[in-house]
PDB file of C-alpha atoms and ligand atoms in Angstrom:
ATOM      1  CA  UNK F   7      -6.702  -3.259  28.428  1.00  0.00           C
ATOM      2  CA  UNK F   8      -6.240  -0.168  26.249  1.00  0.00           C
ATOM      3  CA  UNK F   9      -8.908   2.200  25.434  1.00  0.00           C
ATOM      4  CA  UNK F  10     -10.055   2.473  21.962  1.00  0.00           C
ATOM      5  CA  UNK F  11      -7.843   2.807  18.568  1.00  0.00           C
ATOM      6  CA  UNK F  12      -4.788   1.534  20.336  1.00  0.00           C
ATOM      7  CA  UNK F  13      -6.698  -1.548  21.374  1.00  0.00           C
ATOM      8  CA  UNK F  14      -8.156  -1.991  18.009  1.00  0.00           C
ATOM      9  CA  UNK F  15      -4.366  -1.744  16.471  1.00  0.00           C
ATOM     10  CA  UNK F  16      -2.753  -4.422  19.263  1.00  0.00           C
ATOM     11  CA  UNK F  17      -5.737  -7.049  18.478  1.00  0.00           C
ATOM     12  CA  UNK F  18      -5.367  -6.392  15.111  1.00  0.00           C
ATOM     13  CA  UNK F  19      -1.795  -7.140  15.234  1.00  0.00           C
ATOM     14  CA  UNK F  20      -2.212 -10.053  17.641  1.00  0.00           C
ATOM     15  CA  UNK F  21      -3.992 -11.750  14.874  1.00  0.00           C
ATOM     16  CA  UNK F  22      -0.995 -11.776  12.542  1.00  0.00           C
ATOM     17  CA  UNK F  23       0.533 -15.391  12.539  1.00  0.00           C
ATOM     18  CA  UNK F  24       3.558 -15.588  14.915  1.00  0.00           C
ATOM     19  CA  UNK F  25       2.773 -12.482  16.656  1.00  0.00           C
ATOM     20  CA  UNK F  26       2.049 -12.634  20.360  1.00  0.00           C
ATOM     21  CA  UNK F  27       0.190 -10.413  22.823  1.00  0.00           C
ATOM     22  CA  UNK F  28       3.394  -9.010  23.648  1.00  0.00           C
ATOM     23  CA  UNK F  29       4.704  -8.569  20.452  1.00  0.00           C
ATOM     24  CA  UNK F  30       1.497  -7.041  19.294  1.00  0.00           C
ATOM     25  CA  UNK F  31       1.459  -4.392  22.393  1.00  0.00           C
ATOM     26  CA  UNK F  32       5.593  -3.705  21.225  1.00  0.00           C
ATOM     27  CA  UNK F  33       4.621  -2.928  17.990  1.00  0.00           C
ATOM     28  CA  UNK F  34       1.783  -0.810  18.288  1.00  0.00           C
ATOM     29  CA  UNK F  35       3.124   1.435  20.793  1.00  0.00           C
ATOM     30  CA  UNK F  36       6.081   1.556  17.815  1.00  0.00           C
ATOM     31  CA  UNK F  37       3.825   2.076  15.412  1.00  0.00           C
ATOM     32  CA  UNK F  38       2.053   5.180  18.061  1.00  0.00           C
ATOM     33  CA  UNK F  39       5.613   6.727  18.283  1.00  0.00           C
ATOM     34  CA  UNK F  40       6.557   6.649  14.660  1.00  0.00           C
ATOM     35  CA  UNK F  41       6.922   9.296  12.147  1.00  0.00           C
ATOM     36  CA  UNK F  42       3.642   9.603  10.258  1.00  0.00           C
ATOM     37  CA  UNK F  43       5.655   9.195   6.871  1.00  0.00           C
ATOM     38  CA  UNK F  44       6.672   5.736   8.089  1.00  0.00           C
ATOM     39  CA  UNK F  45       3.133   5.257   8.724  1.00  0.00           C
ATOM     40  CA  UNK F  46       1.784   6.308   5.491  1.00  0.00           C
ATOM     41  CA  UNK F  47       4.519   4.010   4.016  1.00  0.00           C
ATOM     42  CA  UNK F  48       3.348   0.787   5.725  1.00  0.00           C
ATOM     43  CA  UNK F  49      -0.302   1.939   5.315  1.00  0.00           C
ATOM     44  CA  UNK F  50      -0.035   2.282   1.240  1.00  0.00           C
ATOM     45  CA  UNK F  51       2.090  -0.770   1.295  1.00  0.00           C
ATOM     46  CA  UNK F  52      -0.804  -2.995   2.694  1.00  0.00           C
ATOM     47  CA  UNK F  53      -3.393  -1.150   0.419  1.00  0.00           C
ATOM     48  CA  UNK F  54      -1.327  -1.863  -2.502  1.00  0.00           C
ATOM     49  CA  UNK F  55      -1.321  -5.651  -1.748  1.00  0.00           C
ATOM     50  CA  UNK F  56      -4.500  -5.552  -1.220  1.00  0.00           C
ATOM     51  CA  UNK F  57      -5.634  -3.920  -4.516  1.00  0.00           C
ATOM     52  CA  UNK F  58      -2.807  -5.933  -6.840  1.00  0.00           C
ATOM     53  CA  UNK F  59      -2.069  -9.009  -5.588  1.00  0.00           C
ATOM     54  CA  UNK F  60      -4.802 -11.920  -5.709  1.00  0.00           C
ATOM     55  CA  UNK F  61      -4.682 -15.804  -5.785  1.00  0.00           C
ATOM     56  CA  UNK F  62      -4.929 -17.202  -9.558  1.00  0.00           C
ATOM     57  CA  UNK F  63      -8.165 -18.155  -9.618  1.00  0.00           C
ATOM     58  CA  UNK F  64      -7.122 -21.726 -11.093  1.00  0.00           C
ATOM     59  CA  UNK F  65      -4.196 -23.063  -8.661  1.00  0.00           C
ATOM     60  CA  UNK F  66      -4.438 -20.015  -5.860  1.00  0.00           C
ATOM     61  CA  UNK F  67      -0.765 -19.366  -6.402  1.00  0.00           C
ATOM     62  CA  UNK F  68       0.018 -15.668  -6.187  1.00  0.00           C
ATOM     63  CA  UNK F  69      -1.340 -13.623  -9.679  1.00  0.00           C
ATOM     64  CA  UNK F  70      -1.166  -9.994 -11.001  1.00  0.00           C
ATOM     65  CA  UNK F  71      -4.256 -11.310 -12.934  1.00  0.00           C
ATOM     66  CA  UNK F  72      -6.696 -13.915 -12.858  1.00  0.00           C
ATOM     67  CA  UNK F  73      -4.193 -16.652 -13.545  1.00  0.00           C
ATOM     68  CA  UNK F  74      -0.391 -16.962 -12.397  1.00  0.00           C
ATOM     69  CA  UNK F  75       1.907 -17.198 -14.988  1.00  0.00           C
ATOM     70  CA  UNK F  76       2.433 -20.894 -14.458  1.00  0.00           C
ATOM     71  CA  UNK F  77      -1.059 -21.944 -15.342  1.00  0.00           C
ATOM     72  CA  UNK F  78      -1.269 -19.005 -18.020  1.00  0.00           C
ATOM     73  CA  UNK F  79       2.407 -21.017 -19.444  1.00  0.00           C
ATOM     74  CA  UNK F  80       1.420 -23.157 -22.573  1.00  0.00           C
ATOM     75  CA  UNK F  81       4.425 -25.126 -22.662  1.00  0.00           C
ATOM     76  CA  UNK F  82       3.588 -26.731 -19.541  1.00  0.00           C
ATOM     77  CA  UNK F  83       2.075 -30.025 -18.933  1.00  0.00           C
ATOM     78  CA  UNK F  84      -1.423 -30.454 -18.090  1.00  0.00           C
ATOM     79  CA  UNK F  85      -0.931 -33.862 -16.871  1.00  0.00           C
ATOM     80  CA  UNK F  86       0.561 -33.483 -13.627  1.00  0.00           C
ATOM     81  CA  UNK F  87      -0.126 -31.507 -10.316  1.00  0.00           C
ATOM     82  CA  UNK F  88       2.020 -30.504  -7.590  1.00  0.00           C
ATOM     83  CA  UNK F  89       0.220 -29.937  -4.691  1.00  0.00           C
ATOM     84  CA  UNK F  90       2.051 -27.456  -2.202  1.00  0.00           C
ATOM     85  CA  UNK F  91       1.253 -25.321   0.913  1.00  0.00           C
ATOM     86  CA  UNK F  92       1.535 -21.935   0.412  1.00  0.00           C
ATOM     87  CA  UNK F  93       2.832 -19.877  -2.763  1.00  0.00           C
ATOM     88  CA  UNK F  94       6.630 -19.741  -1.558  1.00  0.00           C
ATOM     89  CA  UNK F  95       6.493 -23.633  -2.025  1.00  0.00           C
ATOM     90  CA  UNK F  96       5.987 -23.201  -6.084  1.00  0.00           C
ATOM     91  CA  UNK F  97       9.175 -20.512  -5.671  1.00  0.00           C
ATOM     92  CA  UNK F  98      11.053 -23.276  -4.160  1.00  0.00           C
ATOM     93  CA  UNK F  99      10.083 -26.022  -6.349  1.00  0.00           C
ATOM     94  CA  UNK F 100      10.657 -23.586  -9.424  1.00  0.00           C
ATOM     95  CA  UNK F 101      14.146 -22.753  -8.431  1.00  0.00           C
ATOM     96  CA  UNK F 102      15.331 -26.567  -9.155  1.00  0.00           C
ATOM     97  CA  UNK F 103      13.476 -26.804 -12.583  1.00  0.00           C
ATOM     98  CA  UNK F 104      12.952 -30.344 -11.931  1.00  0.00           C
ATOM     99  CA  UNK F 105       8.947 -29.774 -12.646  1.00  0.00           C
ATOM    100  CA  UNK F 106       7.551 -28.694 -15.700  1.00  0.00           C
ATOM    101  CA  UNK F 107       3.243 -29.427 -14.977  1.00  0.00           C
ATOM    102  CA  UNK F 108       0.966 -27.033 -12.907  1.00  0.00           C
ATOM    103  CA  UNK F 109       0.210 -26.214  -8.933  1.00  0.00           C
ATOM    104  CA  UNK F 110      -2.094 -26.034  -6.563  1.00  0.00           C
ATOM    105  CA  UNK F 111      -1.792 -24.219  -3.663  1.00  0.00           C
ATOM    106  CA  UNK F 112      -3.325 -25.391  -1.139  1.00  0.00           C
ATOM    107  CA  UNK F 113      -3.160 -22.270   1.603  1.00  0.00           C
ATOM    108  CA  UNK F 114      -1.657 -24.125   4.423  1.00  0.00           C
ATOM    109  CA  UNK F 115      -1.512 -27.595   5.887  1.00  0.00           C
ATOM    110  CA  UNK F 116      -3.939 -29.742   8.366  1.00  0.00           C
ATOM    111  CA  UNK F 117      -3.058 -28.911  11.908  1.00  0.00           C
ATOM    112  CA  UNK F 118      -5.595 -30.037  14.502  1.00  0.00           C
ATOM    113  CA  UNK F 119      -3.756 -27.710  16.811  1.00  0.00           C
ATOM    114  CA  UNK F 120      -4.135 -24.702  15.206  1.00  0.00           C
ATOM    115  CA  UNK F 121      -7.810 -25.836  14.410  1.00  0.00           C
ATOM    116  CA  UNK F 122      -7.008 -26.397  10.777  1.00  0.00           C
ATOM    117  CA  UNK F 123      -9.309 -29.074   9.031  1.00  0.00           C
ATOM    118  CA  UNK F 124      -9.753 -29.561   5.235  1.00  0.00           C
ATOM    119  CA  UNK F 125     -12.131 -27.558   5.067  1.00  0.00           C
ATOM    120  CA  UNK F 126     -10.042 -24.332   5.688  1.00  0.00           C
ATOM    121  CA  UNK F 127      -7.543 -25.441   2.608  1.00  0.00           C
ATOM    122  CA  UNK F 128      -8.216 -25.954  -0.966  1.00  0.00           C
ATOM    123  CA  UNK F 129      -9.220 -29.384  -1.172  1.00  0.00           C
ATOM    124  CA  UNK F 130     -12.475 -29.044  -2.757  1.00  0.00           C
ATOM    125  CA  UNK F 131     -10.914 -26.476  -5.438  1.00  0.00           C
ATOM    126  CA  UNK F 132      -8.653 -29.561  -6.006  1.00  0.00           C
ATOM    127  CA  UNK F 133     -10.882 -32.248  -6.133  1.00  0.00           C
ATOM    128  CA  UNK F 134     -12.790 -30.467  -8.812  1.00  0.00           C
ATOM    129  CA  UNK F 135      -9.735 -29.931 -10.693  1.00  0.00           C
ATOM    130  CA  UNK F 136      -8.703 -33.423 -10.823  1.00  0.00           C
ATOM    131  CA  UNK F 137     -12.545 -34.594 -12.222  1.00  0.00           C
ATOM    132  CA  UNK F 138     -11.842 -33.497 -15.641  1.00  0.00           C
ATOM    133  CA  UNK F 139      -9.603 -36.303 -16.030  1.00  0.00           C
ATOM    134  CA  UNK F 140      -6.927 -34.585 -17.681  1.00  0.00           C
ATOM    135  CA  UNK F 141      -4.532 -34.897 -14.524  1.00  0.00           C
ATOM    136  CA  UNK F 142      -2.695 -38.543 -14.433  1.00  0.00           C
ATOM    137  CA  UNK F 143      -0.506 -37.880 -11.684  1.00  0.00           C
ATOM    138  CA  UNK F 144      -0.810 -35.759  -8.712  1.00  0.00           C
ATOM    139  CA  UNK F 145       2.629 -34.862  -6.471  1.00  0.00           C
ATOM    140  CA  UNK F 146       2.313 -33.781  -2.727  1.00  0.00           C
ATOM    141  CA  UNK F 147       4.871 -31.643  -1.370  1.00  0.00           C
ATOM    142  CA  UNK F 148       3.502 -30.593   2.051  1.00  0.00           C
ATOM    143  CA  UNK F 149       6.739 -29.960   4.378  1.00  0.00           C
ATOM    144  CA  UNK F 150       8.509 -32.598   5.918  1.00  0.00           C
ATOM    145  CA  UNK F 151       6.543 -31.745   9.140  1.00  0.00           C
ATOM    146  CA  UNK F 152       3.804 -33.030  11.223  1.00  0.00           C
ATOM    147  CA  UNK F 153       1.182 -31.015   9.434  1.00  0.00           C
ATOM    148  CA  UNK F 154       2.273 -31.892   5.854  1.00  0.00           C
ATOM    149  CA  UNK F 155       2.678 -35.445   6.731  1.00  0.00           C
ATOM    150  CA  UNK F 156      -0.910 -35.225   7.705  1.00  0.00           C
ATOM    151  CA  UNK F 157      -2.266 -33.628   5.025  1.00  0.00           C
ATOM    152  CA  UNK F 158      -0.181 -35.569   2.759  1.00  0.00           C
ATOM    153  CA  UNK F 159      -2.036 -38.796   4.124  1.00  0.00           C
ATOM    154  CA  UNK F 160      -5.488 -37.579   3.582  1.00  0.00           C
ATOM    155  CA  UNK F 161      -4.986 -36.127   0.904  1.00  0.00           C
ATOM    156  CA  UNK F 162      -3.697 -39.505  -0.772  1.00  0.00           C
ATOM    157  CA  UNK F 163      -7.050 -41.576   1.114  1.00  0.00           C
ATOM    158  CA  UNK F 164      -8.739 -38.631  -0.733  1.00  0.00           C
ATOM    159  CA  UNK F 165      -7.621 -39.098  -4.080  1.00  0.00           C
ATOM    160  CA  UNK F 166      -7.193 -42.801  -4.030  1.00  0.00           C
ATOM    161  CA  UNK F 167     -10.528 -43.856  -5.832  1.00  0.00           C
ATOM    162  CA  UNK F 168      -9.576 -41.567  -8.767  1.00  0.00           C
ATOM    163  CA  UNK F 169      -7.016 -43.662 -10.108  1.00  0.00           C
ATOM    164  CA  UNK F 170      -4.106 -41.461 -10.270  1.00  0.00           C
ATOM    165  CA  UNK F 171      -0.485 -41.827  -9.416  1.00  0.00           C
ATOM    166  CA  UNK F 172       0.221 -40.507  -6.546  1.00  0.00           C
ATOM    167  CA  UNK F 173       3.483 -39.351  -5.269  1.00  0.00           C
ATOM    168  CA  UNK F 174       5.120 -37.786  -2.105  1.00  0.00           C
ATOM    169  CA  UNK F 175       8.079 -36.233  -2.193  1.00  0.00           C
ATOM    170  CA  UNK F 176      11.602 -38.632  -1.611  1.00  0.00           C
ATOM    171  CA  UNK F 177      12.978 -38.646   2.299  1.00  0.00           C
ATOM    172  CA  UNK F 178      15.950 -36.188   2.325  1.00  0.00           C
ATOM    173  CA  UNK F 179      14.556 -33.072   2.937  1.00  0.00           C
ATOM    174  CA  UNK F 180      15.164 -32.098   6.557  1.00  0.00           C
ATOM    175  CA  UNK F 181      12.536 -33.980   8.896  1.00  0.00           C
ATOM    176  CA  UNK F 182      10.250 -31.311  10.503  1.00  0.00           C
ATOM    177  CA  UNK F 183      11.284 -28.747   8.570  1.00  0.00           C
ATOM    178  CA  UNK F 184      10.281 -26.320   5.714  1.00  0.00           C
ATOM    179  CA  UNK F 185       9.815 -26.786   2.063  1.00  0.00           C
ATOM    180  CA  UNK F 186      11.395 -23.267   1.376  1.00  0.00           C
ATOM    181  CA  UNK F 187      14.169 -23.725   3.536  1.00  0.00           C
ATOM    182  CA  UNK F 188      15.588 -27.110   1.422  1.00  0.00           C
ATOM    183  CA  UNK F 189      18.541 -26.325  -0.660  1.00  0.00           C
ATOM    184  CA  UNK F 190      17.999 -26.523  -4.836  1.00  0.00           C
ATOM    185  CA  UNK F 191      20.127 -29.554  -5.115  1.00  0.00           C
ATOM    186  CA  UNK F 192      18.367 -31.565  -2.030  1.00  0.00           C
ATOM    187  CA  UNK F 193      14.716 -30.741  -3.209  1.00  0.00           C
ATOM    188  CA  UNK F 194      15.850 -31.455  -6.547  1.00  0.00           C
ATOM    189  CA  UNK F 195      16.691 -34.600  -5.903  1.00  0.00           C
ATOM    190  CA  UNK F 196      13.779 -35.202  -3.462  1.00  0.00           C
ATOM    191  CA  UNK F 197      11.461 -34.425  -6.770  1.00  0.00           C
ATOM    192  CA  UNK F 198      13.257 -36.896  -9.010  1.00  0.00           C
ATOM    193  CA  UNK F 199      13.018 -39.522  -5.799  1.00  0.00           C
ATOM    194  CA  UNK F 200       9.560 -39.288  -5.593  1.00  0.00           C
ATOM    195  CA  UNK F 201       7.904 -42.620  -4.206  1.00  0.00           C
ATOM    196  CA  UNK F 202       4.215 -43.786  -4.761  1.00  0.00           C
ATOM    197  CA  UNK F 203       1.820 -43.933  -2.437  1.00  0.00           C
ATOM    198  CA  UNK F 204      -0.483 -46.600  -2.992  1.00  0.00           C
ATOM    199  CA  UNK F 205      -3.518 -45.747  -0.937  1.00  0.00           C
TER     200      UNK F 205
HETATM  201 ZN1  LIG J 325      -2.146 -20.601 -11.261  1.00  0.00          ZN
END
């Protein structure tokens, strides 16, 4: 529709999640009428995640090095595994200090929707880290949503011949909603509620 950079700029935005074509059009022609200061900002910001942040290379939650600080953490247990979506799902869970083992990140949930399979998340990268035989229980806390019901499900059929206890968080949390969004006390509780799944 545009010629050019400025198309370049709105697809490029249109790819972000949650932004539409019309959002994407809004905020490029922002971004055109801007002050190139503000534009520098934004453009070292993005470098700088770029070049610092990474995924731990163990449980893909966010690192400044190779490992996050949770899996570089000696005092926790090596036992147990909480699976969740996305890194703000281990802030959440941390915040009620009901968990004290490691992650695993998984990078989203299984929407057939949004084209998402098990193949686009980190199920293999689990599945290898649960052959050692070191984990004895594995915890999924996917959001109380469609998707992370889903992937909650396979994920259980998954894991089912490797003879581990497997748990999904209690009911509680808010039905359709978001991990992050559950108050400390309520996901709290929905940790120490946690039922088996016998699959
Ligand atoms: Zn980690």
């Amino acid at each position: 529709m545009y010629e050019g950079a400025v198309q370049d700029l709105i697809d490029e935005l249109g790819r972000l999640p949650g932004v539409g074509p019309k959002s994407a059009q809004r905020i490029a022609f922002h971004l055109l009428a801007a002050e190139s200061a503000d534009v520098g900002r934004l453009v070292a910001a993005l470098q700088r995640v770029q070049a610092e942040v990474r995924f731990c290379v163990t449980c893909y939650n966010v690192a400044e090095g190779e490992q996050c600080r949770i899996c570089k953490d000696p005092r926790r247990s090596d036992d147990v595994i909480c699976v969740v979506e996305e890194p703000k799902d281990v802030v959440a869970i941390e915040r009620t200090r009901e968990f004290r083992g490691r992650y695993h990140v998984l990078g989203g949930a299984i929407s057939p929707i949004e084209g998402v399979g098990p193949d686009d998340l980190r199920v293999k990268e689990l599945m290898t880290r649960l052959m050692d035989g070191a984990v004895t229980e594995l915890i999924i806390a996917t959001d109380p949503n469609l998707e992370g019901e889903a992937t909650a499900a396979y994920l259980a059929r998954l894991v089912g011949p490797l003879g581990l206890a497997v748990s999904r968080l209690a009911s509680g949390l808010p039905v359709g909603g978001d991990l992050e969004y559950a108050d400390e006390i309520t996901l709290g509780r929905a940790f120490e509620g946690r039922r088996r799944i016998d699959a």
